[in-house]
Amino acid sequence: MNLPVILNYTLFGGTTMSLLGGVEGLAWVKSQYANQVDDWPDIQLHFGSGSEISDDGTAVRFAHGFTDDVWEQYYKPILNKDSWTIFPLFLRPRSRGNIRLNSKDPYDKPLINPNYFKDPYDLKITIEAVKISIALSKTEALKKMGSRLYDKPFPGCEGFQLWTDDYWGCWIKRSSFTLAHTVGTCKMGPDNDPTAVVDPQLRLRGIKNLRIADTSIMPSVPSGNTNAPTIMVGEKASDLIKQTWL
């Protein structure tokens, strides 16, 4: 994000500013811990041609929730350098968060507890995903770019030996975010499930003429991005509503 890039985009188009969200590559991988019989992978990798420093700290670092201290200590020293990132994701996490009312006031902000990595298995697979990402960075194809792993210890993890599982576990816990793939606050399920908020017709239990059609109705995170499944839910909801009124 600099003046030459902006001018080239304005005059000629087709430059890096024409990218769709900055994520050019995706991979789905089975880790060594995955059940090889299952027909779904347990790791997803997002490849982005940039990082928190690509916009000089104006937006991305806030979207990813990094504090000023982390920005100053970790990211600012490499400002104005070219960078690329692999975001390693563990699919189908076992840990479950919760959302609760803070008070009787409907305008009061709710209490949200993501509960990341409460189940140790989630952290174990994410560490494996990090190792796979680093191995990819050492392939001939990516070494042609002359890039290397940024090896400054992450703030708060200086007490761990670099590149060990304990270090990666610390780094993961201090730098993780949902990538906007949040689900499950209005779970869909059968009538005999007391935790199901909506029925299989997407109707909110206890309230007439109200349906929910977004990622909140998914009982768990699908193995991949939630955009396409959400569009599918919306299309299905429109069919259900039309059937009702016919």
PDB file of C-alpha atoms in Angstrom:
ATOM      1  CA  MET A   1       0.000   0.000   0.000  1.00  0.00           C
ATOM      2  CA  ASN A   2       2.162   2.843  -1.294  1.00  0.00           C
ATOM      3  CA  LEU A   3       2.035   5.672  -3.824  1.00  0.00           C
ATOM      4  CA  PRO A   4       3.529   3.754  -6.828  1.00  0.00           C
ATOM      5  CA  VAL A   5       1.036   0.905  -6.316  1.00  0.00           C
ATOM      6  CA  ILE A   6      -1.894   3.333  -6.080  1.00  0.00           C
ATOM      7  CA  LEU A   7      -0.785   5.257  -9.187  1.00  0.00           C
ATOM      8  CA  ASN A   8      -0.268   2.065 -11.193  1.00  0.00           C
ATOM      9  CA  TYR A   9      -3.714   0.832 -10.189  1.00  0.00           C
ATOM     10  CA  THR A  10      -5.306   4.175 -11.080  1.00  0.00           C
ATOM     11  CA  LEU A  11      -3.583   4.417 -14.463  1.00  0.00           C
ATOM     12  CA  PHE A  12      -3.313   0.819 -15.607  1.00  0.00           C
ATOM     13  CA  GLY A  13      -5.319  -1.458 -13.282  1.00  0.00           C
ATOM     14  CA  GLY A  14      -4.420  -5.083 -12.664  1.00  0.00           C
ATOM     15  CA  THR A  15      -1.902  -4.387  -9.911  1.00  0.00           C
ATOM     16  CA  THR A  16      -1.832  -5.753  -6.352  1.00  0.00           C
ATOM     17  CA  MET A  17      -4.736  -3.484  -5.393  1.00  0.00           C
ATOM     18  CA  SER A  18      -7.039  -5.533  -7.634  1.00  0.00           C
ATOM     19  CA  LEU A  19      -6.623  -8.637  -5.468  1.00  0.00           C
ATOM     20  CA  LEU A  20      -9.704 -10.137  -3.842  1.00  0.00           C
ATOM     21  CA  GLY A  21      -9.088  -9.642  -0.140  1.00  0.00           C
ATOM     22  CA  GLY A  22      -5.390 -10.332  -0.387  1.00  0.00           C
ATOM     23  CA  VAL A  23      -5.739 -14.133  -0.078  1.00  0.00           C
ATOM     24  CA  GLU A  24      -4.466 -15.737  -3.280  1.00  0.00           C
ATOM     25  CA  GLY A  25      -3.930 -19.329  -2.202  1.00  0.00           C
ATOM     26  CA  LEU A  26      -5.767 -21.899  -0.097  1.00  0.00           C
ATOM     27  CA  ALA A  27      -4.776 -25.390   0.965  1.00  0.00           C
ATOM     28  CA  TRP A  28      -6.527 -28.142   2.867  1.00  0.00           C
ATOM     29  CA  VAL A  29      -4.181 -30.594   4.551  1.00  0.00           C
ATOM     30  CA  LYS A  30      -4.471 -33.691   6.706  1.00  0.00           C
ATOM     31  CA  SER A  31      -2.078 -33.572   9.636  1.00  0.00           C
ATOM     32  CA  GLN A  32      -0.317 -36.620  11.042  1.00  0.00           C
ATOM     33  CA  TYR A  33      -3.002 -36.712  13.753  1.00  0.00           C
ATOM     34  CA  ALA A  34      -5.962 -36.792  11.354  1.00  0.00           C
ATOM     35  CA  ASN A  35      -8.048 -39.911  10.956  1.00  0.00           C
ATOM     36  CA  GLN A  36      -7.097 -40.976   7.456  1.00  0.00           C
ATOM     37  CA  VAL A  37     -10.490 -42.653   7.037  1.00  0.00           C
ATOM     38  CA  ASP A  38     -12.321 -39.328   7.400  1.00  0.00           C
ATOM     39  CA  ASP A  39     -13.213 -37.566   4.158  1.00  0.00           C
ATOM     40  CA  TRP A  40     -12.273 -34.124   5.489  1.00  0.00           C
ATOM     41  CA  PRO A  41      -8.924 -32.478   6.343  1.00  0.00           C
ATOM     42  CA  ASP A  42      -8.139 -31.041   9.767  1.00  0.00           C
ATOM     43  CA  ILE A  43      -6.002 -28.068   8.627  1.00  0.00           C
ATOM     44  CA  GLN A  44      -6.640 -25.162   6.277  1.00  0.00           C
ATOM     45  CA  LEU A  45      -3.931 -22.722   5.150  1.00  0.00           C
ATOM     46  CA  HIS A  46      -4.595 -19.212   3.852  1.00  0.00           C
ATOM     47  CA  PHE A  47      -1.775 -17.676   1.798  1.00  0.00           C
ATOM     48  CA  GLY A  48      -1.694 -13.871   1.714  1.00  0.00           C
ATOM     49  CA  SER A  49       0.749 -11.640  -0.139  1.00  0.00           C
ATOM     50  CA  GLY A  50       1.126  -9.286   2.798  1.00  0.00           C
ATOM     51  CA  SER A  51       0.890  -9.038   6.588  1.00  0.00           C
ATOM     52  CA  GLU A  52       0.066  -6.653   9.430  1.00  0.00           C
ATOM     53  CA  ILE A  53       2.792  -4.293   8.182  1.00  0.00           C
ATOM     54  CA  SER A  54       1.520  -4.027   4.594  1.00  0.00           C
ATOM     55  CA  ASP A  55      -0.722  -1.020   5.324  1.00  0.00           C
ATOM     56  CA  ASP A  56       1.720   0.709   7.717  1.00  0.00           C
ATOM     57  CA  GLY A  57      -0.400  -0.327  10.685  1.00  0.00           C
ATOM     58  CA  THR A  58      -3.536   1.574   9.693  1.00  0.00           C
ATOM     59  CA  ALA A  59      -6.125  -1.233   9.663  1.00  0.00           C
ATOM     60  CA  VAL A  60      -5.024  -4.883   9.521  1.00  0.00           C
ATOM     61  CA  ARG A  61      -3.426  -4.962  12.967  1.00  0.00           C
ATOM     62  CA  PHE A  62      -6.633  -3.650  14.505  1.00  0.00           C
ATOM     63  CA  ALA A  63      -8.748  -6.199  12.605  1.00  0.00           C
ATOM     64  CA  HIS A  64      -6.505  -8.936  14.025  1.00  0.00           C
ATOM     65  CA  GLY A  65      -6.626  -7.510  17.542  1.00  0.00           C
ATOM     66  CA  PHE A  66      -2.947  -6.734  18.139  1.00  0.00           C
ATOM     67  CA  THR A  67      -2.215  -4.232  20.901  1.00  0.00           C
ATOM     68  CA  ASP A  68       0.002  -1.168  20.577  1.00  0.00           C
ATOM     69  CA  ASP A  69       2.693  -2.917  22.616  1.00  0.00           C
ATOM     70  CA  VAL A  70       2.804  -5.897  20.239  1.00  0.00           C
ATOM     71  CA  TRP A  71       2.820  -3.542  17.251  1.00  0.00           C
ATOM     72  CA  GLU A  72       5.732  -1.493  18.619  1.00  0.00           C
ATOM     73  CA  GLN A  73       7.840  -4.467  19.725  1.00  0.00           C
ATOM     74  CA  TYR A  74       7.176  -7.004  16.993  1.00  0.00           C
ATOM     75  CA  TYR A  75       5.841  -5.464  13.801  1.00  0.00           C
ATOM     76  CA  LYS A  76       7.190  -1.914  13.690  1.00  0.00           C
ATOM     77  CA  PRO A  77      10.869  -3.001  13.351  1.00  0.00           C
ATOM     78  CA  ILE A  78      10.093  -4.517   9.911  1.00  0.00           C
ATOM     79  CA  LEU A  79       7.791  -1.761   8.682  1.00  0.00           C
ATOM     80  CA  ASN A  80       8.112  -0.948   4.953  1.00  0.00           C
ATOM     81  CA  LYS A  81       9.445  -4.405   4.103  1.00  0.00           C
ATOM     82  CA  ASP A  82       7.725  -6.772   1.686  1.00  0.00           C
ATOM     83  CA  SER A  83       6.079  -9.697   3.446  1.00  0.00           C
ATOM     84  CA  TRP A  84       3.776 -12.661   2.950  1.00  0.00           C
ATOM     85  CA  THR A  85       1.800 -14.704   5.425  1.00  0.00           C
ATOM     86  CA  ILE A  86       0.337 -18.154   5.853  1.00  0.00           C
ATOM     87  CA  PHE A  87      -2.595 -18.258   8.270  1.00  0.00           C
ATOM     88  CA  PRO A  88      -2.750 -21.813   9.697  1.00  0.00           C
ATOM     89  CA  LEU A  89      -6.250 -22.832  10.789  1.00  0.00           C
ATOM     90  CA  PHE A  90      -7.404 -25.876  12.718  1.00  0.00           C
ATOM     91  CA  LEU A  91     -10.716 -27.074  11.277  1.00  0.00           C
ATOM     92  CA  ARG A  92     -13.534 -28.390  13.459  1.00  0.00           C
ATOM     93  CA  PRO A  93     -12.149 -27.298  16.850  1.00  0.00           C
ATOM     94  CA  ARG A  94     -13.318 -29.182  19.919  1.00  0.00           C
ATOM     95  CA  SER A  95     -13.303 -26.135  22.207  1.00  0.00           C
ATOM     96  CA  ARG A  96     -16.649 -24.356  22.522  1.00  0.00           C
ATOM     97  CA  GLY A  97     -17.205 -20.734  23.484  1.00  0.00           C
ATOM     98  CA  ASN A  98     -20.326 -19.091  24.827  1.00  0.00           C
ATOM     99  CA  ILE A  99     -22.254 -15.835  24.735  1.00  0.00           C
ATOM    100  CA  ARG A 100     -24.320 -14.659  27.721  1.00  0.00           C
ATOM    101  CA  LEU A 101     -26.452 -11.685  28.626  1.00  0.00           C
ATOM    102  CA  ASN A 102     -24.662  -9.057  30.698  1.00  0.00           C
ATOM    103  CA  SER A 103     -27.863  -7.631  32.212  1.00  0.00           C
ATOM    104  CA  LYS A 104     -31.583  -7.130  31.582  1.00  0.00           C
ATOM    105  CA  ASP A 105     -30.800  -4.082  29.440  1.00  0.00           C
ATOM    106  CA  PRO A 106     -31.122  -5.138  25.754  1.00  0.00           C
ATOM    107  CA  TYR A 107     -28.638  -2.402  24.782  1.00  0.00           C
ATOM    108  CA  ASP A 108     -25.972  -3.673  27.170  1.00  0.00           C
ATOM    109  CA  LYS A 109     -23.077  -5.439  25.437  1.00  0.00           C
ATOM    110  CA  PRO A 110     -23.175  -9.227  25.896  1.00  0.00           C
ATOM    111  CA  LEU A 111     -20.464 -11.298  27.550  1.00  0.00           C
ATOM    112  CA  ILE A 112     -18.583 -13.182  24.824  1.00  0.00           C
ATOM    113  CA  ASN A 113     -16.110 -15.915  25.746  1.00  0.00           C
ATOM    114  CA  PRO A 114     -14.514 -17.541  22.658  1.00  0.00           C
ATOM    115  CA  ASN A 115     -12.784 -20.124  24.888  1.00  0.00           C
ATOM    116  CA  TYR A 116     -10.029 -20.693  22.337  1.00  0.00           C
ATOM    117  CA  PHE A 117      -7.858 -23.785  22.921  1.00  0.00           C
ATOM    118  CA  LYS A 118      -9.629 -24.930  26.075  1.00  0.00           C
ATOM    119  CA  ASP A 119      -9.310 -28.424  24.621  1.00  0.00           C
ATOM    120  CA  PRO A 120      -5.548 -29.180  24.359  1.00  0.00           C
ATOM    121  CA  TYR A 121      -6.153 -31.112  21.128  1.00  0.00           C
ATOM    122  CA  ASP A 122      -6.998 -27.873  19.313  1.00  0.00           C
ATOM    123  CA  LEU A 123      -3.621 -26.381  20.236  1.00  0.00           C
ATOM    124  CA  LYS A 124      -1.801 -29.595  19.292  1.00  0.00           C
ATOM    125  CA  ILE A 125      -3.201 -29.540  15.743  1.00  0.00           C
ATOM    126  CA  THR A 126      -2.622 -25.797  15.340  1.00  0.00           C
ATOM    127  CA  ILE A 127       1.052 -26.254  16.281  1.00  0.00           C
ATOM    128  CA  GLU A 128       1.245 -28.923  13.590  1.00  0.00           C
ATOM    129  CA  ALA A 129      -0.329 -26.481  11.105  1.00  0.00           C
ATOM    130  CA  VAL A 130       2.359 -23.903  11.936  1.00  0.00           C
ATOM    131  CA  LYS A 131       5.095 -26.472  11.277  1.00  0.00           C
ATOM    132  CA  ILE A 132       3.542 -27.354   7.903  1.00  0.00           C
ATOM    133  CA  SER A 133       3.422 -23.650   7.020  1.00  0.00           C
ATOM    134  CA  ILE A 134       7.114 -23.190   7.860  1.00  0.00           C
ATOM    135  CA  ALA A 135       7.995 -26.283   5.826  1.00  0.00           C
ATOM    136  CA  LEU A 136       6.172 -24.745   2.848  1.00  0.00           C
ATOM    137  CA  SER A 137       8.230 -21.565   3.218  1.00  0.00           C
ATOM    138  CA  LYS A 138      11.377 -23.659   2.686  1.00  0.00           C
ATOM    139  CA  THR A 139      10.255 -25.176  -0.630  1.00  0.00           C
ATOM    140  CA  GLU A 140      12.164 -24.231  -3.775  1.00  0.00           C
ATOM    141  CA  ALA A 141       9.180 -22.342  -5.171  1.00  0.00           C
ATOM    142  CA  LEU A 142       8.935 -19.992  -2.202  1.00  0.00           C
ATOM    143  CA  LYS A 143      12.691 -19.722  -1.603  1.00  0.00           C
ATOM    144  CA  LYS A 144      12.966 -18.164  -5.084  1.00  0.00           C
ATOM    145  CA  MET A 145      11.464 -15.009  -3.588  1.00  0.00           C
ATOM    146  CA  GLY A 146      14.376 -14.690  -1.203  1.00  0.00           C
ATOM    147  CA  SER A 147      12.096 -14.617   1.826  1.00  0.00           C
ATOM    148  CA  ARG A 148      12.819 -15.965   5.294  1.00  0.00           C
ATOM    149  CA  LEU A 149      10.917 -16.534   8.518  1.00  0.00           C
ATOM    150  CA  TYR A 150      10.756 -13.432  10.737  1.00  0.00           C
ATOM    151  CA  ASP A 151      12.554 -14.822  13.784  1.00  0.00           C
ATOM    152  CA  LYS A 152      12.043 -12.128  16.415  1.00  0.00           C
ATOM    153  CA  PRO A 153      10.518 -13.717  19.558  1.00  0.00           C
ATOM    154  CA  PHE A 154       6.833 -12.865  19.885  1.00  0.00           C
ATOM    155  CA  PRO A 155       6.090 -10.549  22.852  1.00  0.00           C
ATOM    156  CA  GLY A 156       5.175 -12.542  25.949  1.00  0.00           C
ATOM    157  CA  CYS A 157       6.837 -15.728  24.692  1.00  0.00           C
ATOM    158  CA  GLU A 158      10.462 -14.793  25.306  1.00  0.00           C
ATOM    159  CA  GLY A 159      10.700 -17.318  28.154  1.00  0.00           C
ATOM    160  CA  PHE A 160      10.316 -20.285  25.810  1.00  0.00           C
ATOM    161  CA  GLN A 161      13.018 -21.815  23.630  1.00  0.00           C
ATOM    162  CA  LEU A 162      12.449 -20.682  20.061  1.00  0.00           C
ATOM    163  CA  TRP A 163      10.695 -23.027  17.628  1.00  0.00           C
ATOM    164  CA  THR A 164       9.723 -25.586  20.276  1.00  0.00           C
ATOM    165  CA  ASP A 165       6.124 -26.730  20.713  1.00  0.00           C
ATOM    166  CA  ASP A 166       5.913 -24.711  23.932  1.00  0.00           C
ATOM    167  CA  TYR A 167       7.017 -21.568  22.096  1.00  0.00           C
ATOM    168  CA  TRP A 168       4.554 -22.097  19.243  1.00  0.00           C
ATOM    169  CA  GLY A 169       1.798 -22.818  21.752  1.00  0.00           C
ATOM    170  CA  CYS A 170       2.485 -19.491  23.466  1.00  0.00           C
ATOM    171  CA  TRP A 171       2.644 -17.639  20.147  1.00  0.00           C
ATOM    172  CA  ILE A 172      -0.627 -19.208  18.942  1.00  0.00           C
ATOM    173  CA  LYS A 173      -2.495 -18.318  22.129  1.00  0.00           C
ATOM    174  CA  ARG A 174      -1.307 -14.709  21.943  1.00  0.00           C
ATOM    175  CA  SER A 175      -1.979 -14.119  18.255  1.00  0.00           C
ATOM    176  CA  SER A 176      -5.078 -16.117  17.286  1.00  0.00           C
ATOM    177  CA  PHE A 177      -8.308 -14.719  15.863  1.00  0.00           C
ATOM    178  CA  THR A 178     -11.400 -16.197  14.208  1.00  0.00           C
ATOM    179  CA  LEU A 179     -10.821 -14.908  10.655  1.00  0.00           C
ATOM    180  CA  ALA A 180     -14.552 -13.967  10.816  1.00  0.00           C
ATOM    181  CA  HIS A 181     -15.624 -17.634  10.759  1.00  0.00           C
ATOM    182  CA  THR A 182     -17.805 -17.500  13.872  1.00  0.00           C
ATOM    183  CA  VAL A 183     -20.808 -19.839  14.141  1.00  0.00           C
ATOM    184  CA  GLY A 184     -23.149 -21.595  16.503  1.00  0.00           C
ATOM    185  CA  THR A 185     -24.881 -19.012  18.716  1.00  0.00           C
ATOM    186  CA  CYS A 186     -28.342 -20.015  17.370  1.00  0.00           C
ATOM    187  CA  LYS A 187     -27.806 -23.705  16.746  1.00  0.00           C
ATOM    188  CA  MET A 188     -30.239 -25.605  14.527  1.00  0.00           C
ATOM    189  CA  GLY A 189     -31.441 -28.954  15.815  1.00  0.00           C
ATOM    190  CA  PRO A 190     -34.370 -31.304  16.453  1.00  0.00           C
ATOM    191  CA  ASP A 191     -37.169 -30.635  18.953  1.00  0.00           C
ATOM    192  CA  ASN A 192     -35.649 -32.998  21.512  1.00  0.00           C
ATOM    193  CA  ASP A 193     -32.401 -30.984  21.673  1.00  0.00           C
ATOM    194  CA  PRO A 194     -32.705 -28.388  24.482  1.00  0.00           C
ATOM    195  CA  THR A 195     -29.697 -26.446  23.138  1.00  0.00           C
ATOM    196  CA  ALA A 196     -31.207 -25.986  19.642  1.00  0.00           C
ATOM    197  CA  VAL A 197     -32.403 -22.417  19.076  1.00  0.00           C
ATOM    198  CA  VAL A 198     -33.972 -22.921  15.640  1.00  0.00           C
ATOM    199  CA  ASP A 199     -35.772 -25.912  14.137  1.00  0.00           C
ATOM    200  CA  PRO A 200     -34.883 -27.585  10.788  1.00  0.00           C
ATOM    201  CA  GLN A 201     -37.083 -24.973   9.058  1.00  0.00           C
ATOM    202  CA  LEU A 202     -34.859 -22.206  10.517  1.00  0.00           C
ATOM    203  CA  ARG A 203     -37.770 -21.006  12.694  1.00  0.00           C
ATOM    204  CA  LEU A 204     -36.840 -19.498  16.037  1.00  0.00           C
ATOM    205  CA  ARG A 205     -38.387 -21.592  18.780  1.00  0.00           C
ATOM    206  CA  GLY A 206     -40.889 -19.699  20.930  1.00  0.00           C
ATOM    207  CA  ILE A 207     -41.413 -16.781  18.515  1.00  0.00           C
ATOM    208  CA  LYS A 208     -43.749 -16.872  15.503  1.00  0.00           C
ATOM    209  CA  ASN A 209     -42.832 -15.640  12.024  1.00  0.00           C
ATOM    210  CA  LEU A 210     -39.129 -15.267  12.743  1.00  0.00           C
ATOM    211  CA  ARG A 211     -36.369 -17.260  11.066  1.00  0.00           C
ATOM    212  CA  ILE A 212     -32.605 -17.049  11.343  1.00  0.00           C
ATOM    213  CA  ALA A 213     -30.481 -17.553   8.234  1.00  0.00           C
ATOM    214  CA  ASP A 214     -26.771 -17.012   8.881  1.00  0.00           C
ATOM    215  CA  THR A 215     -23.743 -18.808  10.310  1.00  0.00           C
ATOM    216  CA  SER A 216     -25.202 -18.728  13.816  1.00  0.00           C
ATOM    217  CA  ILE A 217     -27.498 -21.683  12.987  1.00  0.00           C
ATOM    218  CA  MET A 218     -24.554 -23.979  12.178  1.00  0.00           C
ATOM    219  CA  PRO A 219     -23.970 -26.380  15.113  1.00  0.00           C
ATOM    220  CA  SER A 220     -20.214 -26.379  14.388  1.00  0.00           C
ATOM    221  CA  VAL A 221     -17.717 -24.748  12.056  1.00  0.00           C
ATOM    222  CA  PRO A 222     -17.608 -26.313   8.567  1.00  0.00           C
ATOM    223  CA  SER A 223     -14.261 -27.460   7.177  1.00  0.00           C
ATOM    224  CA  GLY A 224     -13.469 -24.241   5.335  1.00  0.00           C
ATOM    225  CA  ASN A 225     -14.648 -20.692   4.843  1.00  0.00           C
ATOM    226  CA  THR A 226     -18.202 -19.912   5.947  1.00  0.00           C
ATOM    227  CA  ASN A 227     -19.157 -17.605   3.058  1.00  0.00           C
ATOM    228  CA  ALA A 228     -20.492 -20.192   0.604  1.00  0.00           C
ATOM    229  CA  PRO A 229     -22.335 -22.244   3.269  1.00  0.00           C
ATOM    230  CA  THR A 230     -24.002 -19.036   4.491  1.00  0.00           C
ATOM    231  CA  ILE A 231     -25.199 -18.194   0.989  1.00  0.00           C
ATOM    232  CA  MET A 232     -26.619 -21.723   0.797  1.00  0.00           C
ATOM    233  CA  VAL A 233     -28.472 -21.205   4.103  1.00  0.00           C
ATOM    234  CA  GLY A 234     -29.930 -17.933   2.798  1.00  0.00           C
ATOM    235  CA  GLU A 235     -31.093 -19.559  -0.440  1.00  0.00           C
ATOM    236  CA  LYS A 236     -32.683 -22.417   1.518  1.00  0.00           C
ATOM    237  CA  ALA A 237     -34.401 -19.938   3.851  1.00  0.00           C
ATOM    238  CA  SER A 238     -35.954 -18.106   0.901  1.00  0.00           C
ATOM    239  CA  ASP A 239     -37.325 -21.415  -0.436  1.00  0.00           C
ATOM    240  CA  LEU A 240     -38.761 -22.320   2.976  1.00  0.00           C
ATOM    241  CA  ILE A 241     -40.452 -18.922   3.328  1.00  0.00           C
ATOM    242  CA  LYS A 242     -41.982 -19.174  -0.141  1.00  0.00           C
ATOM    243  CA  GLN A 243     -43.264 -22.679   0.616  1.00  0.00           C
ATOM    244  CA  THR A 244     -44.877 -21.421   3.815  1.00  0.00           C
ATOM    245  CA  TRP A 245     -46.769 -18.600   2.074  1.00  0.00           C
ATOM    246  CA  LEU A 246     -47.814 -20.781  -0.861  1.00  0.00           C
TER     247      LEU A 246
END
